[in-house]
CSV table of C-alpha atoms (C1' of nucleotides) in Angstrom, one decimal:
chain,number,residue,atom,x,y,z
A,1,MET,CA,-18.0,22.2,115.7
A,2,LYS,CA,-20.4,21.6,113.3
A,3,ASP,CA,-21.0,18.1,113.5
A,4,LYS,CA,-22.5,16.8,110.4
A,5,ILE,CA,-22.9,13.2,109.5
A,6,ILE,CA,-23.0,13.0,105.6
A,7,PHE,CA,-22.8,9.5,105.0
A,8,ASN,CA,-22.9,8.2,101.6
A,9,ASP,CA,-25.3,6.3,100.0
A,10,GLU,CA,-23.8,2.5,101.1
A,11,GLU,CA,-23.6,3.9,104.4
A,12,LEU,CA,-27.4,5.1,104.3
A,13,GLN,CA,-28.5,1.4,103.0
A,14,SER,CA,-27.1,0.2,106.0
A,15,LEU,CA,-28.4,2.6,108.3
A,16,ALA,CA,-31.7,1.8,107.1
A,17,ARG,CA,-31.1,-1.9,107.5
A,18,ARG,CA,-30.1,-1.4,111.3
A,19,PHE,CA,-33.0,0.9,112.0
A,20,LYS,CA,-35.5,-2.2,110.1
A,21,ILE,CA,-34.4,-4.7,112.6
A,22,LEU,CA,-35.2,-2.0,115.4
A,23,SER,CA,-38.4,-1.1,114.2
A,24,GLU,CA,-40.7,-4.3,114.9
A,25,PRO,CA,-42.2,-4.4,118.4
A,26,SER,CA,-41.5,-8.4,118.6
A,27,ARG,CA,-37.7,-7.8,118.2
A,28,LEU,CA,-37.5,-4.7,120.3
A,29,LYS,CA,-39.4,-7.0,123.0
A,30,ILE,CA,-36.7,-10.2,122.9
A,31,LEU,CA,-34.3,-7.3,122.9
A,32,ARG,CA,-35.8,-5.4,126.2
A,33,CYS,CA,-35.7,-9.0,127.3
A,34,LEU,CA,-32.2,-9.8,126.3
A,35,PHE,CA,-31.0,-6.1,127.9
A,36,LYS,CA,-31.3,-8.1,131.2
A,37,GLY,CA,-28.7,-10.7,130.5
A,38,GLU,CA,-28.2,-13.5,128.4
A,39,LYS,CA,-31.0,-15.7,127.9
A,40,CYS,CA,-32.3,-19.1,126.6
A,41,VAL,CA,-34.8,-19.4,123.7
A,42,THR,CA,-37.8,-20.7,126.4
A,43,ASP,CA,-36.7,-17.7,128.9
A,44,ILE,CA,-37.4,-15.4,126.1
A,45,VAL,CA,-40.8,-17.2,124.9
A,46,ASP,CA,-41.8,-17.1,128.8
A,47,THR,CA,-40.9,-13.5,129.2
A,48,THR,CA,-42.3,-11.8,126.3
A,49,GLY,CA,-44.8,-13.7,125.5
A,50,LEU,CA,-44.5,-14.2,121.7
A,51,LEU,CA,-44.7,-17.8,120.4
A,52,GLN,CA,-41.8,-20.0,120.3
A,53,ALA,CA,-41.7,-19.7,116.6
A,54,ASN,CA,-41.7,-16.2,116.1
A,55,VAL,CA,-39.0,-16.0,118.8
A,56,SER,CA,-36.5,-18.2,116.9
A,57,LYS,CA,-37.6,-16.3,113.5
A,58,GLN,CA,-36.8,-13.1,114.9
A,59,LEU,CA,-33.8,-14.0,116.9
A,60,ARG,CA,-32.6,-15.5,113.5
A,61,VAL,CA,-32.8,-12.4,112.0
A,62,LEU,CA,-31.2,-10.4,115.1
A,63,LEU,CA,-28.6,-12.9,114.9
A,64,ILE,CA,-27.8,-12.8,111.1
A,65,ASN,CA,-27.6,-8.9,111.6
A,66,LYS,CA,-25.2,-8.9,114.7
A,67,ALA,CA,-27.6,-7.7,117.1
A,68,VAL,CA,-27.5,-10.4,119.4
A,69,GLU,CA,-25.0,-13.7,119.9
A,70,CYS,CA,-25.6,-17.3,120.4
A,71,ARG,CA,-23.9,-19.8,122.7
A,72,GLN,CA,-25.0,-23.3,122.5
A,73,GLU,CA,-25.1,-25.3,125.6
A,74,GLY,CA,-26.6,-29.0,125.3
A,75,LEU,CA,-30.2,-28.6,124.3
A,76,GLN,CA,-30.3,-24.7,124.9
A,77,ARG,CA,-29.1,-21.7,123.1
A,78,PHE,CA,-28.5,-18.6,125.0
A,79,TYR,CA,-28.8,-15.3,123.5
A,80,SER,CA,-27.3,-12.2,124.4
A,81,VAL,CA,-27.2,-8.6,123.0
A,82,SER,CA,-23.8,-8.1,121.0
A,83,ASP,CA,-23.9,-4.7,120.1
A,84,GLU,CA,-23.9,-2.4,123.2
A,85,LYS,CA,-25.1,0.6,120.7
A,86,ILE,CA,-28.5,-0.6,120.5
A,87,GLN,CA,-29.4,0.0,124.2
A,88,LYS,CA,-27.8,3.5,123.9
A,89,ILE,CA,-30.1,4.2,121.2
A,90,CYS,CA,-32.9,3.1,122.6
A,91,LYS,CA,-32.2,5.2,125.6
A,92,LEU,CA,-31.6,8.6,123.2
A,93,LEU,CA,-35.1,7.9,121.5
A,94,CYS,CA,-36.7,7.1,124.5
A,95,ASP,CA,-35.6,10.3,126.5
A,96,SER,CA,-36.3,12.5,123.4
A,97,ARG,CA,-39.7,11.2,123.0
A,98,LYS,CA,-40.4,11.8,126.8
A,99,LYS,CA,-38.8,15.5,126.2
A,100,ASP,CA,-41.5,15.7,123.1
A,101,ASP,CA,-44.5,15.1,125.7
A,102,ASP,CA,-43.2,17.5,128.1
A,103,LYS,CA,-43.8,20.0,126.0
B,1,MET,CA,-23.8,2.5,137.3
B,2,LYS,CA,-26.1,-0.3,135.5
B,3,ASP,CA,-27.9,2.2,133.0
B,4,LYS,CA,-30.3,-0.5,132.4
B,5,ILE,CA,-33.3,1.5,130.7
B,6,ILE,CA,-36.2,-1.1,130.9
B,7,PHE,CA,-38.9,0.7,128.8
B,8,ASN,CA,-42.5,-0.1,129.0
B,9,ASP,CA,-44.8,-1.6,126.2
B,10,GLU,CA,-46.2,1.7,125.4
B,11,GLU,CA,-42.4,3.2,125.2
B,12,LEU,CA,-41.7,-0.3,123.3
B,13,GLN,CA,-44.5,0.7,120.9
B,14,SER,CA,-43.5,4.6,120.5
B,15,LEU,CA,-39.7,3.6,120.1
B,16,ALA,CA,-40.6,1.0,117.1
B,17,ARG,CA,-42.4,3.8,115.1
B,18,ARG,CA,-39.3,5.8,115.7
B,19,PHE,CA,-37.3,3.2,114.3
B,20,LYS,CA,-39.5,2.5,111.4
B,21,ILE,CA,-40.0,5.5,110.2
B,22,LEU,CA,-35.8,5.9,110.0
B,23,SER,CA,-35.5,2.5,108.1
B,24,GLU,CA,-36.3,3.5,105.1
B,25,PRO,CA,-33.8,4.4,102.4
B,26,SER,CA,-35.9,7.2,101.0
B,27,ARG,CA,-36.7,8.7,104.1
B,28,LEU,CA,-33.1,8.4,105.2
B,29,LYS,CA,-31.9,10.2,102.1
B,30,ILE,CA,-34.5,13.1,102.7
B,31,LEU,CA,-33.4,13.7,106.2
B,32,ARG,CA,-29.6,13.2,104.9
B,33,CYS,CA,-30.4,16.0,102.8
B,34,LEU,CA,-32.1,18.3,105.3
B,35,PHE,CA,-29.5,17.6,107.9
B,36,LYS,CA,-27.5,20.4,105.7
B,37,GLY,CA,-30.3,23.1,106.3
B,38,GLU,CA,-33.9,24.1,105.3
B,39,LYS,CA,-34.7,22.8,101.6
B,40,CYS,CA,-38.0,23.1,99.8
B,41,VAL,CA,-39.5,20.5,97.9
B,42,THR,CA,-38.0,20.6,94.6
B,43,ASP,CA,-34.6,20.8,96.1
B,44,ILE,CA,-35.3,17.4,97.9
B,45,VAL,CA,-36.4,16.2,94.9
B,46,ASP,CA,-33.2,17.5,93.0
B,47,THR,CA,-30.7,16.1,95.5
B,48,THR,CA,-32.2,13.3,96.5
B,49,GLY,CA,-33.3,11.7,92.7
B,50,LEU,CA,-36.3,10.3,94.0
B,51,LEU,CA,-39.8,11.5,92.4
B,52,GLN,CA,-41.8,14.5,93.6
B,53,ALA,CA,-44.8,12.3,94.5
B,54,ASN,CA,-42.9,10.0,96.8
B,55,VAL,CA,-40.9,12.9,98.5
B,56,SER,CA,-44.4,14.3,99.1
B,57,LYS,CA,-45.2,11.0,100.4
B,58,GLN,CA,-42.6,10.6,102.9
B,59,LEU,CA,-42.4,14.3,104.0
B,60,ARG,CA,-45.6,13.7,105.3
B,61,VAL,CA,-44.8,10.5,107.4
B,62,LEU,CA,-41.9,12.2,108.7
B,63,LEU,CA,-44.0,15.3,109.4
B,64,ILE,CA,-46.9,13.2,111.2
B,65,ASN,CA,-44.4,11.6,113.3
B,66,LYS,CA,-42.5,15.0,114.1
B,67,ALA,CA,-39.3,14.0,112.5
B,68,VAL,CA,-39.4,17.6,110.3
B,69,GLU,CA,-41.3,20.7,110.4
B,70,CYS,CA,-42.6,22.7,107.6
B,71,ARG,CA,-42.9,26.3,106.9
B,72,GLN,CA,-44.6,27.6,103.9
B,73,GLU,CA,-43.6,30.8,101.6
B,74,GLY,CA,-45.8,31.2,98.5
B,75,LEU,CA,-46.1,28.3,96.4
B,76,GLN,CA,-43.1,26.6,98.3
B,77,ARG,CA,-42.6,24.7,101.2
B,78,PHE,CA,-39.6,24.7,103.6
B,79,TYR,CA,-39.0,21.3,105.4
B,80,SER,CA,-36.3,21.2,108.3
B,81,VAL,CA,-35.2,18.3,110.7
B,82,SER,CA,-37.1,19.2,113.8
B,83,ASP,CA,-36.0,16.5,116.0
B,84,GLU,CA,-31.9,16.7,116.7
B,85,LYS,CA,-31.8,13.7,118.3
B,86,ILE,CA,-32.3,11.8,114.7
B,87,GLN,CA,-28.6,13.0,113.2
B,88,LYS,CA,-27.0,11.5,116.6
B,89,ILE,CA,-28.5,8.9,116.4
B,90,CYS,CA,-27.9,8.2,112.9
B,91,LYS,CA,-24.0,8.9,113.6
B,92,LEU,CA,-24.0,6.5,116.6
B,93,LEU,CA,-25.4,3.7,114.4
B,94,CYS,CA,-22.7,4.8,111.6
B,95,ASP,CA,-20.0,5.1,114.3
B,96,SER,CA,-20.8,1.5,115.1
B,97,ARG,CA,-21.3,0.3,111.7
B,98,LYS,CA,-17.2,1.3,110.9
B,99,LYS,CA,-16.1,-0.3,114.5
B,100,ASP,CA,-17.6,-3.7,113.1
B,101,ASP,CA,-16.0,-3.4,109.9
B,102,ASP,CA,-12.4,-3.3,111.3
B,103,LYS,CA,-12.9,-6.1,113.3
C,1,DA,C1',-59.5,34.3,84.5
C,2,DA,C1',-56.3,31.4,82.1
C,3,DA,C1',-51.6,29.5,82.4
C,4,DT,C1',-48.3,28.4,85.1
C,5,DT,C1',-45.7,26.8,89.2
C,6,DA,C1',-45.0,24.0,93.6
C,7,DT,C1',-46.6,20.4,96.1
C,8,DA,C1',-50.1,17.0,97.6
C,9,DT,C1',-53.5,13.3,96.8
C,10,DT,C1',-55.2,9.4,95.2
C,11,DG,C1',-55.1,4.5,92.9
C,12,DC,C1',-52.8,0.7,91.6
C,13,DC,C1',-49.5,-2.9,92.1
C,14,DG,C1',-45.7,-5.5,93.6
C,15,DT,C1',-42.9,-7.2,97.4
C,16,DA,C1',-41.6,-7.8,102.1
C,17,DT,C1',-42.7,-9.8,105.9
C,18,DG,C1',-45.0,-10.9,110.6
C,19,DG,C1',-47.8,-14.2,112.9
C,20,DT,C1',-49.0,-18.9,113.0
C,21,DA,C1',-49.8,-23.8,112.8
C,22,DA,C1',-47.3,-28.0,111.6
C,23,DT,C1',-43.0,-30.0,111.0
C,24,DA,C1',-38.0,-30.8,111.4
C,25,DT,C1',-34.0,-30.9,113.7
C,26,DT,C1',-30.7,-31.7,117.4
C,27,DA,C1',-29.3,-32.8,121.7
C,28,DA,C1',-29.8,-35.6,125.8
C,29,DA,C1',-32.1,-38.9,128.9
C,30,DA,C1',-34.6,-43.0,129.5
D,1,DT,C1',-32.5,-46.8,120.7
D,2,DT,C1',-37.0,-45.1,121.7
D,3,DT,C1',-38.5,-41.1,124.0
D,4,DT,C1',-38.6,-36.4,125.3
D,5,DA,C1',-37.0,-31.5,125.3
D,6,DA,C1',-35.5,-27.5,123.3
D,7,DT,C1',-34.9,-24.9,119.4
D,8,DA,C1',-35.4,-24.2,114.3
D,9,DT,C1',-37.5,-24.4,109.9
D,10,DT,C1',-41.0,-24.3,106.6
D,11,DA,C1',-45.4,-22.8,104.0
D,12,DC,C1',-49.2,-20.3,104.2
D,13,DC,C1',-51.6,-15.8,105.2
D,14,DA,C1',-52.7,-11.3,105.5
D,15,DT,C1',-51.0,-6.7,105.8
D,16,DA,C1',-48.4,-2.8,105.1
D,17,DC,C1',-46.2,0.0,102.4
D,18,DG,C1',-43.2,1.9,99.1
D,19,DG,C1',-43.1,3.6,93.8
D,20,DC,C1',-45.5,5.2,90.2
D,21,DA,C1',-48.4,7.6,86.7
D,22,DA,C1',-51.8,10.5,86.9
D,23,DT,C1',-54.7,13.6,88.9
D,24,DA,C1',-55.5,17.5,92.1
D,25,DT,C1',-54.5,21.3,95.2
D,26,DA,C1',-52.9,25.9,95.9
D,27,DA,C1',-50.7,30.2,95.2
D,28,DT,C1',-48.4,33.3,92.0
D,29,DT,C1',-48.1,35.5,87.3
D,30,DT,C1',-49.7,36.7,83.2
DNA sequence: AAATTATATTGCCGTATGGTAATATTAAAA
DNA sequence: TTTTAATATTACCATACGGCAATATAATTT
């Protein structure tokens, strides 16, 4: 079965936006951290080593683009990955990289 | 089975680079065009509507990053997608978008 | 060898965006 | 209600990079 996906221009723009979100090391670090489970901002800051301002800034990008979701509890905001595809896609790309290296 | 991938920092940088390649509409247009099969530069220019200089420029990026490969024949250079994962990943992300839209 | 065709390269400009420091906001605690 | 803690926002700077126009390169034809 020829499984060619031909996406239209609108879908292409959307795709590009989604890939862009995943194309920044700082955001990937945050996501990697959240793959282990829900975390508050301070925990993310500690785990990633990024500055608090950057973490908040990038979390906002992730939130707006629905890559993560947020729940407030007192002073803290707990973030978690909301798009389960993200981890799958990271895994796919990582694996293909390893295969390349084997060549 | 908890299929958590925890990639290290080096893998994370590599992932970010790969996502970045896919995060530009012009490159996605070129790739979409190549998903249908090998094409020479002029064909890509005609199909995508991009300027020839841009197509060459972006093909170079794709080539360097091993997203496409190139074969010369006389005056023409024929490009094709070399990483079969790319199409799969585009499909995955497209599908998850559609699911989001349904909500 | 000139002219032509296909593709690549270069230089420039403008925009987008990440990092940072400082400050603001918000909620809890004292 | 002042203080403290957690997070968000703002403003600024620097860099990366895409689009474009012009030019260069390389292979072919005449």
